[in-house]
Amino acid sequence: MTSGIYAIAHIGNLKLYVGECNKLSQKWPPILSQLHHGTYPHSLLQQTWNTQGDKRYFTFHTKEEILGDPEIVGVEELLAEVAS
């Protein structure tokens, strides 16, 4: 998989943490490792992980997966914010 936009969804409070990277297929395992060790650089996501922290509440999605889900409300606005 190539570079692109991804989102980490927190199922418990319906928040998306959006990022951009190279090699999307290799991104999720290192993020999980950082979250488990308390070293993820996004403080709000790390804090949420620490307080509610089981990975079953968090899922990883690519931009294509998000765009392909018609039930996600406001996806166009979300992607416009990421682009700016």
Short mmCIF file of C-alpha atoms in Angstrom, two decimals:
data_model
loop_
_atom_site.label_atom_id
_atom_site.label_comp_id
_atom_site.label_asym_id
_atom_site.label_seq_id
_atom_site.Cartn_x
_atom_site.Cartn_y
_atom_site.Cartn_z
CA MET A 1 0.00 0.00 0.00
CA THR A 2 1.26 3.51 -0.75
CA SER A 3 1.15 6.77 1.14
CA GLY A 4 -2.12 8.42 2.07
CA ILE A 5 -4.56 9.56 4.70
CA TYR A 6 -5.64 7.30 7.53
CA ALA A 7 -7.91 7.59 10.55
CA ILE A 8 -7.86 5.92 13.93
CA ALA A 9 -11.45 5.62 15.12
CA HIS A 10 -12.27 5.54 18.81
CA ILE A 11 -15.48 3.56 18.93
CA GLY A 12 -16.31 4.54 22.51
CA ASN A 13 -16.72 8.25 21.83
CA LEU A 14 -17.05 8.33 18.01
CA LYS A 15 -13.90 10.40 17.42
CA LEU A 16 -11.55 10.12 14.47
CA TYR A 17 -7.86 10.91 14.77
CA VAL A 18 -6.66 11.63 11.24
CA GLY A 19 -3.11 11.45 9.94
CA GLU A 20 -1.02 11.08 6.83
CA CYS A 21 1.90 8.75 6.19
CA ASN A 22 3.91 6.67 3.77
CA LYS A 23 3.37 2.91 3.65
CA LEU A 24 -0.12 2.80 5.16
CA SER A 25 -0.03 -0.97 5.48
CA GLN A 26 2.85 -0.67 7.95
CA LYS A 27 1.42 2.17 10.09
CA TRP A 28 -1.02 0.50 12.50
CA PRO A 29 1.30 -1.97 14.31
CA PRO A 30 3.82 0.74 15.32
CA ILE A 31 0.99 3.03 16.45
CA LEU A 32 -0.39 0.26 18.66
CA SER A 33 3.07 -0.33 20.11
CA GLN A 34 3.53 3.35 20.90
CA LEU A 35 0.09 3.56 22.50
CA HIS A 36 0.80 0.48 24.64
CA HIS A 37 4.10 2.02 25.81
CA GLY A 38 2.62 5.48 26.39
CA THR A 39 4.87 7.16 23.82
CA TYR A 40 2.47 8.12 21.01
CA PRO A 41 3.16 11.78 20.08
CA HIS A 42 -0.52 12.82 19.76
CA SER A 43 -1.27 13.62 23.41
CA LEU A 44 -5.08 13.53 23.14
CA LEU A 45 -5.09 10.11 21.50
CA GLN A 46 -2.54 8.81 24.03
CA GLN A 47 -4.62 10.16 26.92
CA THR A 48 -7.77 8.53 25.51
CA TRP A 49 -5.89 5.25 25.09
CA ASN A 50 -4.59 5.46 28.67
CA THR A 51 -8.00 6.05 30.18
CA GLN A 52 -10.03 3.66 28.02
CA GLY A 53 -7.20 1.66 26.63
CA ASP A 54 -8.07 -1.62 25.05
CA LYS A 55 -7.43 -1.77 21.32
CA ARG A 56 -10.88 -3.24 20.72
CA TYR A 57 -12.19 0.32 21.08
CA PHE A 58 -9.84 1.61 18.38
CA THR A 59 -9.79 0.74 14.69
CA PHE A 60 -7.56 1.82 11.79
CA HIS A 61 -9.02 2.93 8.45
CA THR A 62 -7.65 4.22 5.16
CA LYS A 63 -9.13 7.16 3.30
CA GLU A 64 -10.59 4.77 0.74
CA GLU A 65 -12.37 2.77 3.45
CA ILE A 66 -13.81 5.95 4.96
CA LEU A 67 -15.00 7.28 1.59
CA GLY A 68 -16.57 3.91 0.83
CA ASP A 69 -18.77 3.98 3.94
CA PRO A 70 -21.96 5.94 3.18
CA GLU A 71 -22.94 6.01 6.86
CA ILE A 72 -20.06 8.31 7.85
CA VAL A 73 -21.54 11.77 8.25
CA GLY A 74 -19.40 14.76 7.34
CA VAL A 75 -16.61 12.84 5.62
CA GLU A 76 -16.24 15.54 2.96
CA GLU A 77 -15.74 18.20 5.63
CA LEU A 78 -13.27 15.99 7.46
CA LEU A 79 -11.19 15.43 4.34
CA ALA A 80 -11.32 19.15 3.46
CA GLU A 81 -9.92 19.97 6.92
CA VAL A 82 -7.13 17.44 6.47
CA ALA A 83 -6.23 18.94 3.09
CA SER A 84 -5.92 22.50 4.45
#
